[in-house]
Every structure is written in structure tokens, then in C-alpha cells.
Coordinates of C-alpha atoms in Angstrom, one line a residue:
M1 CA -13.5 -33.6 -16.1
R2 CA -11.3 -30.9 -18.2
L3 CA -11.4 -27.5 -16.7
R4 CA -13.1 -25.9 -19.7
E5 CA -16.3 -28.3 -19.0
N6 CA -16.3 -27.7 -15.2
T7 CA -19.1 -25.2 -14.3
F8 CA -17.6 -24.6 -10.9
A9 CA -14.1 -23.8 -12.0
K10 CA -15.4 -21.4 -14.5
I11 CA -17.6 -19.8 -12.2
M12 CA -14.6 -19.4 -9.6
T13 CA -12.5 -18.4 -12.3
L14 CA -14.9 -15.6 -13.4
I15 CA -15.2 -14.3 -9.7
I16 CA -11.5 -14.0 -9.5
L17 CA -11.2 -12.4 -12.8
L18 CA -13.7 -9.9 -11.9
L19 CA -12.0 -9.3 -8.5
I20 CA -8.3 -9.1 -10.0
P21 CA -8.9 -5.5 -11.8
I22 CA -10.9 -4.2 -8.9
I23 CA -7.8 -5.1 -6.7
L24 CA -5.3 -3.5 -9.1
L25 CA -7.2 -0.2 -9.6
Y26 CA -7.6 0.1 -5.9
T27 CA -4.3 -0.6 -5.0
L28 CA -2.9 2.0 -7.8
S29 CA -5.4 4.6 -6.6
I30 CA -4.1 3.9 -2.8
R31 CA -0.3 4.2 -4.1
T32 CA -1.1 7.4 -5.9
S33 CA -2.9 8.9 -2.9
I34 CA -0.2 7.6 -0.5
Q35 CA 2.6 9.3 -2.9
V36 CA 0.5 12.6 -3.3
I37 CA 0.0 12.7 0.6
K38 CA 3.8 12.2 1.3
E39 CA 4.5 15.0 -1.1
E40 CA 1.8 17.4 0.4
M41 CA 3.2 16.3 3.8
H42 CA 6.9 17.5 2.8
S43 CA 5.9 20.3 1.5
L44 CA 3.2 21.5 4.5
K45 CA 5.8 20.2 6.9
Q46 CA 8.5 22.1 5.3
K47 CA 6.3 25.4 5.3
D48 CA 5.7 24.9 9.0
I49 CA 9.0 24.6 10.3
T50 CA 10.2 27.1 7.9
Y51 CA 7.8 29.7 9.1
L52 CA 8.8 28.8 12.9
A53 CA 12.3 29.2 12.0
S54 CA 11.7 32.6 10.2
E55 CA 9.6 33.8 13.3
I56 CA 12.6 32.7 15.8
D57 CA 15.1 34.2 13.3
K58 CA 12.9 37.3 13.1
S59 CA 12.9 37.8 16.7
V60 CA 16.6 37.2 17.2
T61 CA 17.3 39.6 14.3
T62 CA 15.1 42.1 15.9
L63 CA 16.9 42.1 19.3
S64 CA 20.4 42.5 17.2
S65 CA 19.0 45.2 15.4
L66 CA 18.3 46.8 18.9
G67 CA 21.6 46.2 20.3
F68 CA 23.1 48.2 17.3
L69 CA 20.8 51.0 17.8
L70 CA 21.3 50.9 21.5
S71 CA 25.1 51.3 20.7
E72 CA 24.6 54.3 18.6
D73 CA 22.3 56.0 20.9
I74 CA 23.7 59.3 22.0
H75 CA 21.8 59.0 25.2
I76 CA 23.3 55.8 25.8
Q77 CA 26.9 56.9 24.9
Q78 CA 26.5 59.5 27.6
L79 CA 27.3 56.5 30.2
Q80 CA 31.1 57.1 28.8
T81 CA 31.0 60.5 30.3
L82 CA 28.8 59.9 33.4
H83 CA 31.9 60.0 35.8
L84 CA 32.5 63.8 34.5
I85 CA 29.1 65.0 36.0
E86 CA 30.1 66.5 39.6
S87 CA 26.9 65.7 41.3
A88 CA 26.0 62.4 42.5
Y89 CA 22.6 63.0 42.4
E90 CA 22.6 64.1 38.7
R91 CA 24.7 61.0 37.9
N92 CA 22.4 58.9 39.4
D93 CA 19.5 60.6 37.7
E94 CA 21.3 60.1 34.4
R95 CA 21.5 56.4 35.1
L96 CA 18.1 55.9 35.8
R97 CA 17.0 57.7 32.4
I98 CA 19.3 55.3 30.4
M99 CA 17.7 52.4 32.7
E100 CA 14.1 53.3 31.9
R101 CA 14.9 53.5 28.2
L102 CA 16.2 50.1 28.2
R103 CA 13.2 49.0 30.1
L104 CA 10.8 50.6 27.8
L105 CA 12.6 49.2 24.8
N106 CA 12.5 45.4 26.5
V107 CA 8.6 45.8 27.2
S108 CA 8.0 46.7 23.2
Q109 CA 9.6 43.3 22.3
R110 CA 8.0 39.7 22.2
W111 CA 10.8 38.4 24.2
D112 CA 11.7 39.3 27.9
T113 CA 15.3 40.3 26.9
Q114 CA 18.0 41.6 29.3
Y115 CA 20.0 44.5 28.1
S116 CA 23.1 45.2 29.7
I117 CA 25.5 48.3 28.7
L118 CA 29.2 48.7 30.3
A119 CA 31.5 51.6 29.9
P120 CA 34.8 49.9 30.2
E121 CA 36.9 53.3 30.9
N122 CA 35.0 54.4 33.8
Q123 CA 33.5 50.9 34.7
E124 CA 29.9 52.1 34.6
F125 CA 27.3 49.5 34.2
V126 CA 23.4 49.8 33.4
S127 CA 21.2 46.7 32.9
T128 CA 17.5 46.0 33.0
N129 CA 18.5 43.3 35.7
T130 CA 18.8 45.4 38.6
Y131 CA 20.5 42.3 40.4
L132 CA 23.3 42.0 37.8
T133 CA 26.7 43.1 38.5
Y134 CA 29.4 43.1 35.6
N135 CA 32.7 43.8 35.1
L136 CA 35.0 43.7 32.4
D137 CA 36.7 40.3 33.2
T138 CA 33.2 38.9 33.3
V139 CA 32.2 40.3 29.9
K140 CA 35.5 39.1 28.4
S141 CA 34.9 35.5 29.6
L142 CA 31.5 35.6 27.9
L143 CA 32.3 37.9 24.9
A144 CA 30.0 36.9 22.0
P145 CA 30.5 39.0 18.6
T146 CA 27.8 36.7 17.5
W147 CA 25.0 34.9 19.0
R148 CA 26.2 32.0 21.6
Y149 CA 24.6 29.4 23.9
E150 CA 26.1 30.0 27.2
E151 CA 25.5 29.1 30.7
M152 CA 24.9 32.2 32.6
T153 CA 24.4 33.0 36.5
I154 CA 21.6 35.1 37.0
Q155 CA 20.7 36.1 40.9
N156 CA 22.7 33.0 41.9
F157 CA 20.8 30.7 39.5
K158 CA 22.4 29.2 36.6
Q159 CA 20.6 29.1 33.4
Q160 CA 21.1 28.5 29.5
R161 CA 20.8 32.1 27.5
F162 CA 21.7 33.0 24.2
V163 CA 24.0 36.2 24.6
R164 CA 25.5 38.7 22.2
H165 CA 28.1 41.4 22.5
I166 CA 28.3 44.5 20.6
V167 CA 31.4 46.6 20.9
K168 CA 31.7 50.2 19.8
P169 CA 33.9 51.1 18.3
K170 CA 34.1 47.8 16.5
S171 CA 37.9 48.1 16.1
K172 CA 38.3 47.8 20.0
L173 CA 36.9 44.3 20.0
A174 CA 40.3 42.8 20.7
N175 CA 41.0 45.4 23.0
L176 CA 38.0 46.0 25.3
E177 CA 39.8 48.1 27.9
K178 CA 39.7 50.8 25.1
A179 CA 36.3 50.3 23.8
G180 CA 33.7 53.0 24.2
I181 CA 30.6 51.1 25.0
I182 CA 29.8 47.2 25.1
V183 CA 26.1 46.3 24.8
E184 CA 25.3 42.8 25.8
I185 CA 21.7 41.0 24.8
S186 CA 20.7 37.9 26.1
F187 CA 17.4 36.0 26.4
P188 CA 16.9 32.5 28.3
E189 CA 15.9 29.7 26.5
E190 CA 12.6 29.4 27.9
H191 CA 11.3 32.0 25.1
I192 CA 12.1 29.3 22.3
I193 CA 11.0 26.4 24.4
K194 CA 7.7 28.3 24.5
D195 CA 7.8 28.7 20.9
L196 CA 8.5 25.0 20.1
D197 CA 5.7 24.2 22.9
A198 CA 2.9 26.5 21.0
F199 CA 4.0 25.0 17.7
K200 CA 3.6 21.5 19.1
E201 CA 0.0 21.9 20.6
T202 CA -1.0 22.7 17.0
G203 CA -0.6 18.8 16.7
K204 CA 2.3 19.5 14.1
G205 CA 5.0 17.4 15.5
D206 CA 7.9 17.2 18.2
P207 CA 10.0 20.4 17.2
F208 CA 13.6 20.7 18.8
L209 CA 16.5 23.0 17.9
M210 CA 20.1 21.5 17.5
D211 CA 23.4 23.2 17.0
P212 CA 26.3 21.9 15.0
E213 CA 27.9 20.5 18.1
G214 CA 25.0 18.5 18.8
R215 CA 23.4 20.3 21.7
T216 CA 19.5 20.5 21.7
I217 CA 16.8 22.4 23.0
R218 CA 13.5 20.7 23.3
N219 CA 9.9 21.3 23.9
K220 CA 8.8 20.3 27.4
N221 CA 6.9 17.0 26.3
A222 CA 9.6 16.1 24.1
D223 CA 10.4 12.7 23.2
K224 CA 13.9 12.4 24.4
E225 CA 14.7 9.0 23.1
M226 CA 13.6 10.2 19.7
I227 CA 15.5 13.4 19.5
A228 CA 18.6 11.3 20.9
A229 CA 18.2 8.9 18.0
I230 CA 17.7 11.8 15.4
G231 CA 20.6 13.4 16.8
G232 CA 23.0 10.1 16.5
L233 CA 22.0 10.0 12.6
I234 CA 22.7 13.6 12.3
Q235 CA 26.1 13.2 13.9
S236 CA 26.8 10.1 11.8
S237 CA 25.8 12.0 8.8
E238 CA 23.2 9.5 7.9
L239 CA 21.0 12.9 8.3
H240 CA 21.9 15.9 6.7
P241 CA 20.7 19.2 8.2
K242 CA 21.1 21.1 5.1
S243 CA 18.4 19.0 3.1
S244 CA 15.2 20.3 3.4
N245 CA 13.7 16.8 4.7
Q246 CA 14.5 13.1 4.7
I247 CA 12.7 10.1 5.5
V248 CA 14.5 7.6 7.9
K249 CA 13.7 4.4 9.6
I250 CA 14.0 4.3 13.2
D251 CA 12.7 1.2 15.2
D252 CA 11.3 -0.5 12.0
S253 CA 9.1 3.0 11.4
D254 CA 9.5 5.4 8.9
Y255 CA 10.0 9.4 10.1
L256 CA 9.8 12.2 8.0
V257 CA 12.7 14.7 9.4
T258 CA 12.4 18.1 8.4
F259 CA 15.2 20.9 9.1
A260 CA 15.2 24.6 8.7
H261 CA 18.1 26.7 9.4
I262 CA 17.9 29.8 11.8
E263 CA 20.7 31.9 10.4
T264 CA 21.0 34.3 13.3
L265 CA 21.7 31.8 15.7
N266 CA 23.2 29.2 13.6
W267 CA 21.0 26.6 14.9
Y268 CA 18.9 24.2 13.0
L269 CA 15.2 23.6 13.9
V270 CA 14.4 20.1 13.3
D271 CA 10.9 18.4 13.4
Y272 CA 10.0 14.8 12.9
M273 CA 6.6 12.9 12.5
P274 CA 5.9 9.4 11.8
I275 CA 4.7 8.7 8.2
E276 CA 2.3 5.9 9.6
D277 CA 0.3 8.4 11.6
V278 CA -0.2 10.4 8.6
L279 CA -1.3 7.3 6.6
Q280 CA -3.2 5.7 9.4
P281 CA -6.7 6.5 7.6
I282 CA -5.8 5.7 4.4
V283 CA -4.0 2.0 5.9
K284 CA -7.4 1.8 7.6
S285 CA -9.4 2.3 4.5
Q286 CA -6.9 -0.3 2.6
V287 CA -7.3 -2.9 5.4
L288 CA -11.2 -2.3 5.1
F289 CA -11.3 -2.8 1.6
Y290 CA -9.2 -6.0 1.4
G291 CA -11.0 -7.2 4.5
S292 CA -14.1 -6.5 2.3
V293 CA -12.6 -8.5 -0.7
A294 CA -11.6 -11.2 1.4
L295 CA -15.1 -11.6 2.7
L296 CA -16.7 -11.3 -0.6
L297 CA -13.8 -14.0 -1.6
I298 CA -15.3 -16.3 0.9
M299 CA -18.7 -15.7 0.4
S300 CA -18.3 -16.5 -3.3
L301 CA -16.5 -19.6 -2.5
L302 CA -19.3 -20.6 -0.2
A303 CA -21.7 -19.7 -3.2
G304 CA -19.3 -21.8 -5.2
Y305 CA -19.2 -24.6 -3.1
L306 CA -23.1 -24.7 -2.9
L307 CA -23.4 -24.4 -6.5
Y308 CA -20.8 -27.2 -6.9
R309 CA -22.8 -29.5 -4.3
N310 CA -25.9 -28.9 -5.9
V311 CA -25.3 -28.4 -9.7
Q312 CA -21.8 -29.5 -10.2
R313 CA -21.6 -32.9 -8.7
P314 CA -25.0 -34.1 -10.0
I315 CA -23.7 -33.1 -13.5
G316 CA -20.3 -34.7 -13.0
L317 CA -22.4 -38.0 -11.7
L318 CA -24.3 -37.8 -14.9
I319 CA -21.4 -37.3 -16.9
R320 CA -19.4 -40.4 -15.4
N321 CA -22.4 -42.6 -15.9
V322 CA -22.8 -41.5 -19.5
K323 CA -19.0 -42.3 -20.0
R324 CA -19.5 -45.6 -18.6
L325 CA -22.3 -46.2 -21.1
Q326 CA -20.0 -45.2 -23.8
E327 CA -17.4 -47.6 -22.5
G328 CA -20.1 -50.5 -22.9
N329 CA -21.2 -50.7 -19.3
Y330 CA -24.7 -50.6 -19.9
A331 CA -25.5 -51.7 -16.5
A332 CA -24.7 -48.5 -15.3
R333 CA -27.3 -46.8 -12.9
I334 CA -27.5 -43.7 -10.6
T335 CA -28.6 -44.1 -7.2
V336 CA -28.2 -40.7 -5.9
N337 CA -31.6 -38.8 -5.2
P338 CA -30.4 -35.0 -4.8
K339 CA -34.1 -34.3 -4.2
N340 CA -34.1 -31.6 -6.9
E341 CA -34.3 -31.2 -10.6
F342 CA -31.7 -33.6 -11.1
G343 CA -33.5 -36.3 -9.3
Y344 CA -35.9 -36.3 -12.4
L345 CA -33.0 -36.4 -14.7
F346 CA -31.3 -39.2 -13.2
E347 CA -34.6 -41.5 -13.2
R348 CA -34.8 -40.7 -16.9
F349 CA -31.2 -41.4 -17.3
N350 CA -31.9 -44.9 -15.6
D351 CA -34.6 -45.9 -17.7
M352 CA -32.8 -44.5 -20.8
A353 CA -30.0 -47.0 -19.8
A354 CA -32.0 -49.8 -19.2
E355 CA -33.8 -49.7 -22.4
T356 CA -30.3 -49.1 -24.1
E357 CA -29.0 -52.2 -22.4
R358 CA -32.1 -54.3 -23.7
L359 CA -31.4 -52.9 -27.2
I360 CA -28.1 -53.3 -27.3
G361 CA -28.5 -57.0 -26.0
K362 CA -30.7 -57.5 -28.8
V363 CA -28.4 -55.8 -31.3
Y364 CA -25.5 -57.6 -29.8
V365 CA -27.1 -61.3 -30.4
E366 CA -27.8 -60.1 -34.0
E367 CA -24.3 -59.1 -34.5
L368 CA -23.0 -62.3 -33.3
R369 CA -25.1 -64.1 -35.5
R370 CA -23.9 -61.8 -38.3
R371 CA -20.1 -62.6 -37.4
E372 CA -21.1 -66.5 -37.4
A373 CA -22.6 -66.3 -40.5
N374 CA -19.3 -64.4 -42.2
V375 CA -17.1 -67.1 -40.7
K376 CA -19.4 -69.8 -42.6
Q377 CA -19.1 -67.7 -45.6
L378 CA -15.5 -67.8 -45.2
Q379 CA -15.4 -71.5 -45.0
S380 CA -17.6 -71.8 -47.9
Q381 CA -15.3 -69.9 -50.2
I382 CA -12.9 -72.5 -49.8
N383 CA -12.2 -73.1 -53.7
P384 CA -13.9 -76.5 -54.7
H385 CA -11.2 -76.7 -57.6
F386 CA -8.5 -76.9 -54.5
L387 CA -10.4 -80.2 -53.4
Y388 CA -10.7 -81.5 -57.0
N389 CA -7.0 -80.7 -57.7
C390 CA -6.1 -82.7 -54.3
F391 CA -8.1 -85.7 -55.4
A392 CA -6.5 -85.6 -58.9
L393 CA -3.2 -85.5 -57.5
I394 CA -3.8 -88.4 -55.0
R395 CA -5.2 -90.2 -58.0
S396 CA -1.8 -89.7 -60.0
L397 CA 0.4 -90.6 -56.9
A398 CA -1.6 -93.7 -56.5
R399 CA -1.1 -94.6 -60.0
L400 CA 2.7 -94.1 -59.7
D401 CA 2.7 -96.3 -56.3
K402 CA 3.8 -93.4 -54.2
K403 CA 2.1 -94.6 -51.0
E404 CA 4.0 -92.3 -48.8
S405 CA 3.2 -89.2 -50.8
V406 CA -0.4 -90.6 -50.7
M407 CA -0.5 -90.8 -47.3
T408 CA 1.1 -87.6 -46.4
M409 CA -1.4 -85.8 -48.7
S410 CA -4.3 -87.5 -47.2
M411 CA -3.3 -86.7 -44.0
H412 CA -2.9 -83.0 -44.5
L413 CA -5.8 -82.8 -46.5
S414 CA -7.8 -84.3 -43.7
K415 CA -6.5 -81.9 -41.1
Y416 CA -7.0 -79.0 -43.4
Y417 CA -10.6 -79.7 -44.0
R418 CA -11.2 -80.9 -40.4
Y419 CA -10.5 -77.7 -39.0
T420 CA -12.1 -75.5 -41.9
T421 CA -15.4 -77.1 -41.4
R422 CA -15.6 -76.5 -37.4
V423 CA -18.5 -74.0 -36.6
E424 CA -18.6 -74.2 -32.9
K425 CA -16.1 -71.7 -32.1
L426 CA -15.2 -68.3 -33.9
T427 CA -11.6 -67.9 -32.5
A428 CA -8.5 -70.3 -32.4
T429 CA -5.0 -70.4 -30.8
L430 CA -2.3 -69.1 -33.1
K431 CA -0.9 -72.6 -32.8
E432 CA -3.6 -73.9 -34.5
E433 CA -3.9 -71.5 -37.2
L434 CA -0.2 -72.0 -38.0
Q435 CA -1.0 -75.8 -38.0
L436 CA -3.5 -75.1 -40.6
L437 CA -1.2 -73.1 -42.5
E438 CA 1.5 -76.0 -42.6
S439 CA -1.0 -78.3 -43.7
Y440 CA -2.0 -76.0 -46.6
L441 CA 1.3 -75.1 -47.5
E442 CA 2.6 -79.0 -47.4
I443 CA -0.7 -79.5 -49.8
Q444 CA 0.7 -76.9 -52.0
R445 CA 4.1 -78.2 -52.2
F446 CA 2.8 -81.0 -53.9
H447 CA 1.3 -78.9 -56.8
I448 CA 4.2 -76.4 -57.0
Q449 CA 7.6 -78.0 -56.4
H450 CA 9.7 -74.9 -56.2
L451 CA 7.5 -73.8 -52.9
N452 CA 9.4 -73.5 -49.6
Y453 CA 8.2 -72.0 -46.2
A454 CA 9.4 -71.0 -43.0
I455 CA 7.5 -70.3 -39.6
D456 CA 9.3 -68.5 -36.7
V457 CA 6.9 -67.5 -33.9
P458 CA 7.7 -67.2 -30.6
E459 CA 6.5 -69.7 -28.0
A460 CA 4.5 -66.9 -25.9
M461 CA 2.4 -65.9 -28.8
L462 CA 1.3 -69.2 -29.8
E463 CA -1.7 -69.4 -27.1
L464 CA -3.0 -66.0 -28.2
E465 CA -6.5 -66.2 -29.5
I466 CA -7.4 -64.9 -33.0
P467 CA -10.2 -65.1 -35.2
R468 CA -10.2 -68.2 -37.3
L469 CA -9.2 -68.6 -40.8
L470 CA -7.2 -65.4 -40.3
L471 CA -3.9 -66.5 -42.0
Q472 CA -5.1 -69.1 -44.6
P473 CA -6.4 -66.4 -47.0
I474 CA -3.1 -64.5 -46.8
A475 CA -1.1 -67.5 -47.5
E476 CA -3.3 -68.4 -50.2
N477 CA -3.0 -65.5 -51.9
A478 CA 0.9 -65.2 -51.6
V479 CA 0.9 -68.8 -53.4
L480 CA -1.5 -68.2 -56.2
H481 CA -0.5 -64.7 -57.0
G482 CA 3.3 -64.4 -56.1
I483 CA 4.9 -67.9 -55.8
E484 CA 2.9 -69.8 -58.6
R485 CA 3.9 -67.3 -61.1
F486 CA 7.6 -67.0 -59.9
D487 CA 10.3 -68.9 -62.0
G488 CA 12.8 -69.1 -59.1
D489 CA 12.6 -71.0 -55.8
G490 CA 9.7 -69.6 -53.8
L491 CA 9.7 -69.0 -50.1
I492 CA 6.7 -68.2 -47.8
T493 CA 7.8 -66.5 -44.2
I494 CA 5.7 -66.1 -41.1
T495 CA 7.2 -64.2 -38.5
G496 CA 5.7 -63.2 -35.3
T497 CA 7.0 -60.6 -32.6
M498 CA 5.7 -59.3 -29.3
A499 CA 6.9 -55.8 -28.2
G500 CA 5.8 -52.7 -26.4
G501 CA 2.4 -54.4 -25.7
W502 CA 1.7 -55.0 -29.4
N503 CA 1.6 -58.5 -31.5
T504 CA 2.8 -58.7 -35.0
L505 CA 2.4 -61.3 -37.7
V506 CA 4.4 -60.6 -41.0
I507 CA 3.8 -63.1 -43.9
E508 CA 5.9 -62.5 -46.8
D509 CA 6.8 -63.7 -50.0
N510 CA 9.4 -63.6 -52.8
G511 CA 7.1 -64.1 -55.8
V512 CA 6.4 -61.7 -58.6
G513 CA 4.7 -59.1 -56.2
M514 CA 2.5 -56.5 -57.8
T515 CA 2.6 -52.8 -59.1
D516 CA 2.4 -49.5 -57.1
E517 CA -1.3 -48.9 -58.7
A518 CA -2.3 -52.5 -58.1
L519 CA -1.3 -51.9 -54.2
Q520 CA -3.0 -48.6 -53.8
K521 CA -6.2 -50.3 -55.4
L522 CA -5.9 -53.0 -52.9
E523 CA -5.8 -50.7 -50.0
R524 CA -8.7 -48.8 -51.1
D525 CA -10.9 -52.0 -51.7
L526 CA -9.7 -53.0 -48.0
M527 CA -11.6 -50.0 -46.7
N528 CA -14.7 -50.3 -48.7
T529 CA -17.4 -53.0 -48.3
P530 CA -16.8 -55.5 -51.1
D531 CA -19.2 -55.9 -54.2
D532 CA -19.8 -58.4 -56.7
N533 CA -16.4 -57.3 -58.8
T534 CA -14.1 -57.1 -55.7
G535 CA -13.0 -59.9 -53.4
C536 CA -14.0 -60.0 -49.8
A537 CA -11.3 -62.2 -48.0
L538 CA -8.8 -59.4 -46.9
W539 CA -11.7 -57.2 -46.1
N540 CA -13.4 -59.9 -44.0
I541 CA -10.0 -60.3 -42.3
R542 CA -9.7 -56.5 -41.2
Q543 CA -13.3 -56.5 -40.2
R544 CA -12.8 -59.8 -37.7
M545 CA -9.5 -58.0 -36.5
L546 CA -11.3 -54.8 -35.8
F547 CA -14.1 -56.7 -34.0
Q548 CA -11.8 -58.9 -32.2
F549 CA -8.9 -56.3 -30.8
G550 CA -10.8 -53.0 -31.3
P551 CA -9.8 -50.1 -33.7
E552 CA -6.0 -50.3 -33.3
A553 CA -5.7 -53.5 -34.9
S554 CA -4.5 -53.1 -38.3
I555 CA -3.6 -54.9 -41.6
R556 CA -0.7 -53.4 -43.9
F557 CA 0.6 -54.3 -47.3
R558 CA 4.4 -53.4 -48.4
L559 CA 6.2 -54.2 -51.8
R560 CA 9.6 -55.9 -50.6
P561 CA 12.5 -54.2 -52.6
E562 CA 13.9 -57.7 -53.5
G563 CA 10.5 -58.8 -54.8
G564 CA 7.3 -60.1 -53.5
V565 CA 4.7 -58.6 -51.0
S566 CA 4.9 -58.3 -47.2
V567 CA 1.5 -58.3 -45.2
Q568 CA 1.6 -57.3 -41.5
L569 CA -0.9 -58.1 -38.9
E570 CA -0.7 -55.7 -35.8
W571 CA -3.0 -55.8 -33.0
P572 CA -2.5 -54.5 -29.1
D573 CA -1.7 -57.0 -26.3
S574 CA -4.5 -57.8 -23.9
D575 CA -5.1 -60.0 -21.0
Q576 CA -8.1 -61.4 -22.5
N577 CA -7.9 -62.0 -26.2
Q578 CA -11.4 -63.1 -26.2
P579 CA -14.0 -61.7 -28.6
R580 CA -17.1 -60.1 -27.5
G581 CA -19.7 -63.3 -27.5
A582 CA -16.7 -65.4 -28.9
E583 CA -18.2 -68.6 -27.1

């Protein structure tokens, strides 16, 4: 059954066509949402990291500013002249005032910072850490005009700290022995770790600090492997800290890595976030939607199958049996009982087929009788003048004492009329038809001295069944209308071929032929039912060929360039060249 006629295919196609735009629109919506979320995630993540970096930078900048203020404070600068005070009590009292000033300054800050002041000329040293002892050599080993990340020993414990020194006057930076005041500011990395922990507790990622050398400061619960992987990408230049944010693939997962530069420390604040975690709700929604679509499609297929089973299959069964009726199988019946409305249709179809078979049988018998009458009509059309002429010719030959000619003429005449007067069978083999044709042409040769004929038909065609008296009327037309009026040597050829599943017989003459107008009139008469003014022999030939071999059979006429007419009979090959109801 063609697809356009298949109800099941139409319904499934309609369902799919309805689902396709929904899926496309949803997919487009999801992609747009993901794109918007990624852009917002980039923006928000950058804002958060920038804010944390600015807070750290602000705190460090404040510490640097306080260090410069201390270096300019006249009370602090008195440490240079402390050795000039004669009283040890007063010197100690002045040292305590300076220390108290440093402690008050430290208390006012967000971070617990260590302030130390050294006067190189008199080796006086004051620090917020009372356990700390410094000398000039120690300062030289740690000298940091800008913030540096160093390992320092505090109360016999080593710890990582950020440290900076401010030398007054600044021109003595290369010659610390001549410096007036050296202010050292340092704070431990724990303060930055606390800020990172606080940032992480808000659920905003896994931040850490990294310097250009690859050293890192991590929060307490940091993923060391991920940080090491990101650090490796930075060192290999696959990640560029100078860019705001980048998406990289680590372990087959995409991560958004965000950078913010802390200018005072010359470190980078780095944070990363797996994109799939942010997109997980959308992915779940997407999976739910596609799952629903798949479920809907499965249910549609089930509904379509039920429709196919209860509607389409009965319809298909009904159509197949209708086609069997069209092909002539009037015994077709439907034995299936679907126990629904189609049961009534099948019952009515069987009744209709039975009635049609009965009527067709009746009509078929009438048709056979009509065909038989047509053949008998053809037989009755044998020109009685032909018989009279033959007897007159025999009489003339007898007077001339041509016994052999009389015997030959009588033999062919008897064969001719014996064959044409047989009515028990409507078909004959091609061999029998050609034998009749030879008898007829031999008789005509006695009348027309310049008549010759040639027959070239392959052996394989001789046993083919064809309608009786199919060739004789064509040969008779060729003799009477072509050769008899021709002044030269007349020739009639009968040629047969079998090729490509088709059988072809060609009867040609080299007689006077006909005009194009006459040929066109002949072809028109061939297609119309004959009346009293038109002959019926060729029309009868065409009708019997159609009946015998089907609508593919044909009879064609052609004017030969060298003169005369060519008649071509063509019909399809068949395993059984028996007419319907021939016997």
C-alpha cells in the first residue's frame, strides 16, 4: 500500500511532525537559557572575585599606608635618639610609649599585623611582638621594599608571612647602616586563608591565591588536585591570568576559571567552578522534558499500533481482497472476524463478492457466446466470389488438360475451407494459421501470376496459440488492394520474432500502398465500432487480440518507403497462450 494511503503512517507522521517543532523550540530555548546563564555566571563570578581581591588589596594598602605614617611619625622617629637619654628609666618609658602606639595601631586594623621598628645607628628595636629580636643583618636578609611572601621564624615557629620594609630616608635603601628608621610590616597567610574560607562558605567556589612563580595559598578545604591542575595550565600558558575568565576542560569536565589581580601583593586571586553544577537544574529539566517526549512518543506508538491492529489491518485486508476482485479472482473471501464494525463490512464484502462472481459467470458465458458468434461471422465473411472464381479457374484448367494444376488447386481449396469452417475451437496454433495462409496464397497465385510470398517465422513461435483467422484477412487485403493492382512482381512477406517477452508478426507487401490520409482513416476506423459503411475484419482482429492477450496487444500500420504497407501484430509473451474460455 502506498504511504499516502496508509492511515497508520499518516498518524505517526502527524505525531512526529507535531513533536519536531516542540523539540526544536525547547532545544532553542534551552540553548538560549544556557547561554544567558553562562554570561551571567561569568559576570557574577568576576564581580565576586574582584570584590574579594579588592578587599584584600584594600587591607594590604592600608597596612602599607600605616607603615609610611609610622615612618613619618615624630614620636616613632625619637627611637633614633633614644640612646641620648641618660636615664635608663626614661629610655624604657619612651620605648614603652612607642610600643603602646604600635599596639593601638594594630588593634584598629582588621588583620593582626606585626609592626617592628629598627633604628640602625643605635640598634634600638621596638615591635608589637615582645618576643621578637632583630638586628640589622636579619633585616638585610629579609629586606622587602615591596610586599614579599617569605618564611619567617616567630617564637621559634616557622610560618609563611607577607612582609614589607619601609626605609627612611628612602635614599639609604642600599646602605641600611646609614638609615634613620626601618619599619617592618608583616602579617601571616592565615588572614588571607580566613578570607578565602569565608568566601567559600558562601558557596561561591574554591578560591586560592597564586603568585607568578606558581606558589599558592589555599583555603582550608581546598581541592589540592584541582588547584594543581589549574596551576599546571597556567604554567603551560593554556590559562592566562591576565584575562578575566576562561573555560577549560579538566578531566572531561568544563570549568569556569576566574582571575583577579591583587596589585599590592602582585598575586592573582583565582577561583574555579564546574559549569555542569550551575547548569544541573537545566540539565535535569532537559532530561525530564526529553524523557516526557520519549514517553509520549512510546504511548503514541502504542496508540498507533492499536489503531493499526484494529483499523489499518482490517482496512488493508479489505483493500487486498478488493484488488483480488479487480484482478479477476472472484472467489476472494475474507475469513477473519475482527469482532468490531469491520466484521459487518467483511460479511457484506463476502456477499458482494459471491454475487459478483455469479453475475460475472453469467456475463462471461454470454461473452463467450458473443465471441463465438464473431468468429462465425468472420467465417461467413469469406467472399463467395472467391469460391466461384476458384471453381471457374478449376474448370478452365480442366479444359486445358492441366491435371496437376487442377489437383494442386483442389487440394489447397479443400484445406482452406476445411480450416475456415471449423467451429469447435476459437484458437489455433500459429503453425496452423500459416498453413492456411500458404493455401490461400497458393490459390491466389493461380489468379495473379506475378504474386510471390515468403514466410520466415522461428520454430519457437509455431506452437503459440492465437485467435483463429487472424492472419488471413490481412493477407487478403495485401493481395486485393496491394499486389493485384501492382504492375511489377508482387511479394508478400510474413516475418516473426520473439524478443524481450514480446511476440511480433509482420505482414508486408510491395504493392501500390495507400495515401497518408487513407492510413489515418484506417487507424481511426480501427478504434471505432464498425457500421454499415466500414469494414469489420481489421476491427475484429484487434478486438480478438485484446481479448486473447490483454490491453498490451496491438496492431499497427506503416507505409513502407519502398512501396506497399506493413502490418505489425504484437502481443506479450505468456506461459499459457490460452484465451479465457477458449475451450
